[in-house]
Coordinates of N, CA and C and ligand atoms in Angstrom, one line a residue:
X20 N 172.9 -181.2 108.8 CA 172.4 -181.7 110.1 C 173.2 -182.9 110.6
X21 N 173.6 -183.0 111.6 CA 174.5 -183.8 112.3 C 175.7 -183.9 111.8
X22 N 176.5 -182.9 110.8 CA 177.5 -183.8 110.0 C 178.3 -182.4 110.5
X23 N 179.8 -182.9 111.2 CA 180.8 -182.2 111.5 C 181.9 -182.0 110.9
X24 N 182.3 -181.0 110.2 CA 183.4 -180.6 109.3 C 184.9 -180.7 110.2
X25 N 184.6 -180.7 111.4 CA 185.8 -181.0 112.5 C 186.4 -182.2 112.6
X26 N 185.5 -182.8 112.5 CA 185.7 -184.5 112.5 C 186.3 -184.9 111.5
X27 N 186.1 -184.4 109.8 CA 186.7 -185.3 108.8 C 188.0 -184.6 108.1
X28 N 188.8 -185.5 107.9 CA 190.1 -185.5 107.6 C 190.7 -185.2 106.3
X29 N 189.6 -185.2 105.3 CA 189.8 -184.9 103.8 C 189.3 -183.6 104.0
X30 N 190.2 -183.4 102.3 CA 190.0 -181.9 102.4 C 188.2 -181.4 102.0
X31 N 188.1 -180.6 102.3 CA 186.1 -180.2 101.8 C 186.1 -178.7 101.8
X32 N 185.0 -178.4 100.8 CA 185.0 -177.6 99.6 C 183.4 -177.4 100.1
X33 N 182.6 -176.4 99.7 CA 181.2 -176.1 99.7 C 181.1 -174.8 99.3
X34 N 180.2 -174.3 98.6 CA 179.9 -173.2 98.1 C 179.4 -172.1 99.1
X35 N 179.7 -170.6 99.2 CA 179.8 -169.5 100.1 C 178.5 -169.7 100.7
X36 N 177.2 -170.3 98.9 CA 176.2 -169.5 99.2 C 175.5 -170.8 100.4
X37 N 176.0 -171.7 100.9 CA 176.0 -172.4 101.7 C 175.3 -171.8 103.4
X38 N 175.7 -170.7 103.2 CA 175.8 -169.8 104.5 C 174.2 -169.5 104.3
X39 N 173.5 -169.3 103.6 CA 172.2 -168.6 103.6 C 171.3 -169.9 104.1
X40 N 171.6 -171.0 104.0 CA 170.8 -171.9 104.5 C 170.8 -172.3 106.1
X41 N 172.2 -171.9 106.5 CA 172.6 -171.9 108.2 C 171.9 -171.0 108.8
X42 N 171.4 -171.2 109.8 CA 170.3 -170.6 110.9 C 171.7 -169.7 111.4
X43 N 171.6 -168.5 111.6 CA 172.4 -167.2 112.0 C 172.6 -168.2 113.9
X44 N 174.5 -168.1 114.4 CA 174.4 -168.7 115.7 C 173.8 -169.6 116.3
X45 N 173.7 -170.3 115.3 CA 173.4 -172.5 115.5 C 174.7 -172.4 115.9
X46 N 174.5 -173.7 116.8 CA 175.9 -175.1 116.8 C 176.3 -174.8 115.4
X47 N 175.6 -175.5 114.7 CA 175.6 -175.5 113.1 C 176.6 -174.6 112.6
X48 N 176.2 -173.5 112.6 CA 176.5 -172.2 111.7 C 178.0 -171.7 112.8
X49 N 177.9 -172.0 114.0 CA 179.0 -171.2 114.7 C 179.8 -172.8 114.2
X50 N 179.8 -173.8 114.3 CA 180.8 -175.1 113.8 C 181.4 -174.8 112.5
X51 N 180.6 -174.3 111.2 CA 180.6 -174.3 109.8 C 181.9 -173.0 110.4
X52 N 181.5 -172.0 111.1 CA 182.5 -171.0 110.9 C 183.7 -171.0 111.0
X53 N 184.1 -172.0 112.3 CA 185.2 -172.8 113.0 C 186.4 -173.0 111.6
X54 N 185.2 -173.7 111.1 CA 185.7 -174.7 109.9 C 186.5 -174.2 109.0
X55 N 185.8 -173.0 108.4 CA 185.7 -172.1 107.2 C 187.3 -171.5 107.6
X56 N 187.5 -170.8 108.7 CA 188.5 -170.2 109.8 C 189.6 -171.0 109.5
X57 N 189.9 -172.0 110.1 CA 190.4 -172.9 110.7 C 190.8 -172.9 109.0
X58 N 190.7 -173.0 108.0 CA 190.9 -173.7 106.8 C 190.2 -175.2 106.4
X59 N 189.5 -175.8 107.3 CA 189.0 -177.3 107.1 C 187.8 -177.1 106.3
X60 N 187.6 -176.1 105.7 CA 186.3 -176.3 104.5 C 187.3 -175.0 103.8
X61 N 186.8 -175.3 102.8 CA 187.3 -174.1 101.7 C 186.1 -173.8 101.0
X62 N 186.0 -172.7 100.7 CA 184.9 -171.6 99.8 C 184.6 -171.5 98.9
X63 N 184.1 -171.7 97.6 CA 184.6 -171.7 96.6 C 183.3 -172.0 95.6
X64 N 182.9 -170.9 95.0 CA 181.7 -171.1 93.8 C 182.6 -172.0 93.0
X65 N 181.4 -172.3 92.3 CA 181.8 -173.2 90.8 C 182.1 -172.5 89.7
X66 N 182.5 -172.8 88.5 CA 182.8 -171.6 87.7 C 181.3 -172.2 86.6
X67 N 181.2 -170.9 85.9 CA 179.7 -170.8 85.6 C 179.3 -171.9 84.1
X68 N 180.4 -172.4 83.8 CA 180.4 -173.2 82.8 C 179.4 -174.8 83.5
X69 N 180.4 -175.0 84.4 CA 180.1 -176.3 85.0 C 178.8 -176.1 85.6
X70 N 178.2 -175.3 86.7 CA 177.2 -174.9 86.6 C 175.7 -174.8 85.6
X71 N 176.3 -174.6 84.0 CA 175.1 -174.7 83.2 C 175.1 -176.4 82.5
X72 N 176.4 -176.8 82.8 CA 176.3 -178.2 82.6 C 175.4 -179.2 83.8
X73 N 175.6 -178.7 84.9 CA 174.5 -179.2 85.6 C 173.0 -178.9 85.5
X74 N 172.6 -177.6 85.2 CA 171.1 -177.2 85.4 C 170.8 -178.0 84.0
X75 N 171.8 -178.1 82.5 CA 171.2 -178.8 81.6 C 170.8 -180.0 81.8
X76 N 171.9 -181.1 82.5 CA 171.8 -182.6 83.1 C 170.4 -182.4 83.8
X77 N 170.8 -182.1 85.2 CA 169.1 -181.9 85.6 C 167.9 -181.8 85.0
X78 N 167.9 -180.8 83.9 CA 166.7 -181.1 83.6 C 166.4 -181.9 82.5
X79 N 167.1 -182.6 82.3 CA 167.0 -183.3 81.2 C 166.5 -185.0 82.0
X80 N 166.9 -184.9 83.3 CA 166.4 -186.4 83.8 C 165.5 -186.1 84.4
X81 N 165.1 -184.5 84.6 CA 163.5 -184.2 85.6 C 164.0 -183.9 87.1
X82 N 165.4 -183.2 87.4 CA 165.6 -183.3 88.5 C 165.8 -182.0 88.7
X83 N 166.0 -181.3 87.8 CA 166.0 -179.5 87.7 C 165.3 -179.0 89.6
X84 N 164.1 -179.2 89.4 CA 162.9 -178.3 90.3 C 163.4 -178.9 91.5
X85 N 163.5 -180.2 91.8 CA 164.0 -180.4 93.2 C 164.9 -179.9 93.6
X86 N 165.9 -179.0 92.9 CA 167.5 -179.1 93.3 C 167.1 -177.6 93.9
X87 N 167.9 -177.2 95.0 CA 167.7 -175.7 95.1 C 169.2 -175.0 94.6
X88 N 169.5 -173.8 94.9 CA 170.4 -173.2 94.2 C 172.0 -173.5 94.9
X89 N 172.0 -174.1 96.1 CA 173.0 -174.3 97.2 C 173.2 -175.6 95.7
X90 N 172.7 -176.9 96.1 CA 172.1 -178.1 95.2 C 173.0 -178.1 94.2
X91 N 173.1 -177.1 93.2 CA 173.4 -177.1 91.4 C 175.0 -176.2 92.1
X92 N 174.8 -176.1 93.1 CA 176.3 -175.1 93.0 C 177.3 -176.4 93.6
X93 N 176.8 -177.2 94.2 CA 177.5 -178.3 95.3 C 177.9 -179.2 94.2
X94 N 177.2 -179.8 93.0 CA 177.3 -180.4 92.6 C 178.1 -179.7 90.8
X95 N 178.2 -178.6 90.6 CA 178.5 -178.2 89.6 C 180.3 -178.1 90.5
X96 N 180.6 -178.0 91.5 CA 181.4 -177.5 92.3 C 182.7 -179.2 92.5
X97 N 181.3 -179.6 92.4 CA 182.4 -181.5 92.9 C 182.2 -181.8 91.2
X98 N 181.8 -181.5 90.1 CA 182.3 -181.4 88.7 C 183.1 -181.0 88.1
X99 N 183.3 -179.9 88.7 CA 184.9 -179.0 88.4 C 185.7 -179.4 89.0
X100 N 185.6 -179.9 90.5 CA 186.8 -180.7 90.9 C 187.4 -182.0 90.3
X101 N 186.6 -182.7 90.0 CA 186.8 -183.9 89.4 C 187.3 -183.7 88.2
X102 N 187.0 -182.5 87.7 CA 187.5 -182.7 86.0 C 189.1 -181.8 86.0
X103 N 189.3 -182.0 87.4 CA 191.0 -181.0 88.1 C 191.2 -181.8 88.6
X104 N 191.0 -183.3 88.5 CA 191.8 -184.4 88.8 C 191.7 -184.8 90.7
X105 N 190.3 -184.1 91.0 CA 190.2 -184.4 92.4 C 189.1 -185.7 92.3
X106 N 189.0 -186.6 93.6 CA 187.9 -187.5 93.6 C 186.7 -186.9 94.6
X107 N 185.9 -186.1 94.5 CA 185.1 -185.7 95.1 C 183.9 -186.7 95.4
X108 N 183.4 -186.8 97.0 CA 182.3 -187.6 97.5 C 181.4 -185.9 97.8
X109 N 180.2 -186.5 97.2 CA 179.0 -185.2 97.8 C 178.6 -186.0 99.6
X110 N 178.3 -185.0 100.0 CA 177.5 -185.3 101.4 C 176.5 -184.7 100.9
X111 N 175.7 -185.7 100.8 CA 174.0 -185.3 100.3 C 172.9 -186.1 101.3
X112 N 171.7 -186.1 101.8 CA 170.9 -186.9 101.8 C 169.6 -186.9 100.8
X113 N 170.0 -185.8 99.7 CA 168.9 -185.5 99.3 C 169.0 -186.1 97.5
X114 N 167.7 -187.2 97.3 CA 167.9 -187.6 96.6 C 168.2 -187.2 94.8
X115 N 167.8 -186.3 94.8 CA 167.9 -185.4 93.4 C 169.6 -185.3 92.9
X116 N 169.9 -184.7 94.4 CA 171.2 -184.1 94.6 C 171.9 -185.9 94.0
X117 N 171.9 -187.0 94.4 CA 172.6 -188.3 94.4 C 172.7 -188.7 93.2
X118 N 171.1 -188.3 92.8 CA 170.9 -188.6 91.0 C 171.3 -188.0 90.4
X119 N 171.4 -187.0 90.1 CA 172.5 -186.0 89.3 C 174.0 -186.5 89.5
X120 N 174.5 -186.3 91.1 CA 176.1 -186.8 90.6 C 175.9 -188.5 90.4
X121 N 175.1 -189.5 90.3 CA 175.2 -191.1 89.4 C 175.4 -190.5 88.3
X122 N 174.6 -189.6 87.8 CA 174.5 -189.4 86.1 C 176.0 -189.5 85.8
X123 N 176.8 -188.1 87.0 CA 177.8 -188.0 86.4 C 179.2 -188.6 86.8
X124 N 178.6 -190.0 87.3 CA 179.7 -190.8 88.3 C 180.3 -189.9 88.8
X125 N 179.9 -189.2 89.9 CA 180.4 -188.9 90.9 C 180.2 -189.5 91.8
X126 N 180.9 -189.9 93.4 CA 180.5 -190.4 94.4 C 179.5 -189.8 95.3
X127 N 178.8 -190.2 96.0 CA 178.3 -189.1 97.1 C 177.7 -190.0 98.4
X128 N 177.6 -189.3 99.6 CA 177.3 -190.6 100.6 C 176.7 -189.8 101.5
X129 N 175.2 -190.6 102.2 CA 174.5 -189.4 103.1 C 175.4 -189.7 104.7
X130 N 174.2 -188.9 104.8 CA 174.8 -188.7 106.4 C 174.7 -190.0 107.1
X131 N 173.3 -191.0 106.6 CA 173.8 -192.3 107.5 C 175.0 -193.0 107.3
X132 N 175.3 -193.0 105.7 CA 177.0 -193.8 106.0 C 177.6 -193.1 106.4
X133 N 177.5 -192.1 106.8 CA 179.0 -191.4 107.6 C 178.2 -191.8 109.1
X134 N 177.8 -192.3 109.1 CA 177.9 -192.9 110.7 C 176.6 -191.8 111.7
X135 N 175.9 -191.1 111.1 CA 175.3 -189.9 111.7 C 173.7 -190.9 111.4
X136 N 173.6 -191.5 113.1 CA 172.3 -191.7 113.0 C 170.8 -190.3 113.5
X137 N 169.5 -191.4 113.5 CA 169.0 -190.3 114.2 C 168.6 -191.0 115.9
X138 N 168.2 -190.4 116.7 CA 167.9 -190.8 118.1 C 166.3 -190.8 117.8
X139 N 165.9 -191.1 118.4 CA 164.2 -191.4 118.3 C 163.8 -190.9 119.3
X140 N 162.9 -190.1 119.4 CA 162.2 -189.7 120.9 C 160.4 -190.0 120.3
X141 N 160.9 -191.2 122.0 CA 159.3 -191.8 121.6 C 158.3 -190.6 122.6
X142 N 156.7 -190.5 122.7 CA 156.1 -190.1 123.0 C 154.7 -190.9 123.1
X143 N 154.1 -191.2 124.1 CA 152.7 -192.0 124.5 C 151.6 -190.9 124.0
X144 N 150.7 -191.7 123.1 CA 149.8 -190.8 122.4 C 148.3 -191.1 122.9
X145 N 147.2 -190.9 122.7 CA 145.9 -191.3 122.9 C 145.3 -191.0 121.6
X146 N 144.8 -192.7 121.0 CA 144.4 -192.3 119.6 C 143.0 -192.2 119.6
X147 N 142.7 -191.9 120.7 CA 140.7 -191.4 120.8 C 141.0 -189.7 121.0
X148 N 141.4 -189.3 121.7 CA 141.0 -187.5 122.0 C 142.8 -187.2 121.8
X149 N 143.8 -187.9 121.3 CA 144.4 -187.4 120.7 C 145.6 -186.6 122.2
X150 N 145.4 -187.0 123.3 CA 146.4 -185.9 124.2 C 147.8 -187.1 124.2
X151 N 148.7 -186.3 124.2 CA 150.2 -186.8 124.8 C 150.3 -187.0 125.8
X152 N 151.5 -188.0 126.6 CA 152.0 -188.1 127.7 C 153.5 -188.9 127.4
X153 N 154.0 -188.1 128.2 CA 155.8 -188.6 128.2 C 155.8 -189.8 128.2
X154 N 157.0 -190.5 127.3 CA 157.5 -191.7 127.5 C 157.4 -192.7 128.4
X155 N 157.2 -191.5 130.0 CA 157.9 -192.0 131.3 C 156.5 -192.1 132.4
X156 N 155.6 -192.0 131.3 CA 153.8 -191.9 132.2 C 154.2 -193.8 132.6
X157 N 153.4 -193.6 133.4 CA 153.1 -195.1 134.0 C 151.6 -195.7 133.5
X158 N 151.3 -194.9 133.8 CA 149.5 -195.5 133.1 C 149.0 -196.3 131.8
X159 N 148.6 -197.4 131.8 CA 148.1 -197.8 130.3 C 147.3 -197.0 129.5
X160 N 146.5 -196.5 130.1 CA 145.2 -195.9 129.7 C 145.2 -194.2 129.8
X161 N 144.5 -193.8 128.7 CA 144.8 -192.7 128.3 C 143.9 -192.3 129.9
X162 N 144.2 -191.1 130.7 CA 143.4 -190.4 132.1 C 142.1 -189.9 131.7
X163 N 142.0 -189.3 130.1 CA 140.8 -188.5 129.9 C 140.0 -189.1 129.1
X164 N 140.3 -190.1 128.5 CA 139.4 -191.0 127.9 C 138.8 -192.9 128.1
X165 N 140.2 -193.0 128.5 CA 140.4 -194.2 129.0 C 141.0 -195.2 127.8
X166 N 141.0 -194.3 126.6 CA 141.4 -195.7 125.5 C 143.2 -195.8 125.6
X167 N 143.6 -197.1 125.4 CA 144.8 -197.8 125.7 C 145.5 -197.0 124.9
X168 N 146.7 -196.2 125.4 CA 148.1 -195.6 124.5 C 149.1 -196.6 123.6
X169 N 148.9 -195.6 123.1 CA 150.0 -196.1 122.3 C 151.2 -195.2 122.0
X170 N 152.7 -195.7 121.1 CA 153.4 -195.3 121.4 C 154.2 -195.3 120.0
X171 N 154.7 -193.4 119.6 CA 155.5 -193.0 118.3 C 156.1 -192.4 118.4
X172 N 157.0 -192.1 117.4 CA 158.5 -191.1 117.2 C 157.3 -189.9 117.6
X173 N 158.3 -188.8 118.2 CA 157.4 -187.7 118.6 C 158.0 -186.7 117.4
X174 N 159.6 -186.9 117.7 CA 160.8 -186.6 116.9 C 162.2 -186.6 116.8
X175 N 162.5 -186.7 115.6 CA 163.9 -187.3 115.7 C 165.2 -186.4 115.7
X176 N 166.2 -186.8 116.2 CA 167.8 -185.9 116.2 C 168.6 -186.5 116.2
X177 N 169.5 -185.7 115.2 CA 171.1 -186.6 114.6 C 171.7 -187.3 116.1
X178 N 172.2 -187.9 116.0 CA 173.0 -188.6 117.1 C 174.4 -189.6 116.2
X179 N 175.4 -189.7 116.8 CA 176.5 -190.3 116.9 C 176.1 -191.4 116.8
X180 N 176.6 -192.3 116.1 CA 177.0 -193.8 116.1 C 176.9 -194.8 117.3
X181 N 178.4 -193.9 117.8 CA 179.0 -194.1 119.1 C 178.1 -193.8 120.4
X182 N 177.2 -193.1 120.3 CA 176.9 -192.2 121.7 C 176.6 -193.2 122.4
Ligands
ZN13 ZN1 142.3 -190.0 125.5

């Protein structure tokens, strides 16, 4: 989510089965393809040794169940590179995934340090009957109840640094 394979300059590696988690003709999935094309990502399962050396590590710290199968392949995948004399960083935000490569001093960095914030979209709520009104309502007061709005993330989206 918000993280562009176009954009970064090092070389990057991700596992095939990567593709089952892309929504078919996203930004996303049509960018990943670009990528894959283009040569700026490269393909590449783990070999199955490194692999059981992760699902053992995992579950030995209790991180096994969180990890899904993309998860142990990403990180069994920046294990094998590393032990081929590469310095692999994971792009993870997900915490299991971070804890596993500490175990195995690997680096890894989410998407906020790479500069990928989120945008906020606020939304005016009514905490008596509960109705919405756009950011952009003028009214203090809720129209159908009268109790004073208030005001929360409705929901959020990656956004640039820069934008
Ligand atoms: Zn109301």
């Amino acid at each position: 989510m918000g993280y562009d394979p176009l954009l970064i300059n090092e070389n990057q590696y991700t596992t095939p089965s990567i593709m089952h988690e892309l929504e078919y003709e996203t930004t996303v999935s049509l960018r990943f393809k670009v990528a894959v094309e283009t040569g700026k990502i490269i393909l590449k399962y783990p070999s199955e040794k490194f692999l059981k050396q992760i699902v053992k590590l995992a579950s030995k710290i209790g991180d096994l169940l969180s990890l899904s199968d993309v998860d142990k392949e990403v990180l069994a995948l920046a294990l094998e590179l590393s032990e081929r004399a590469h310095s692999p960083i994971i792009v993870s935000d997900d915490y299991s995934v971070q804890n596993v490569a500490d175990q195995l001093n690997i680096k890894y960095v989410s998407l906020t340090n790479l500069g990928i914030r989120y945008r906020f979209h606020w939304v005016l709520y009514c905490s008596g009957c509960h109705r919405k009104f756009p950011p952009t309502h003028s009214q203090k007061k809720c129209s159908t109840c009268g109790t004073t709005l208030k005001r929360r993330v409705d929901k959020k989206t990656p956004s640039r640094q820069n934008d």
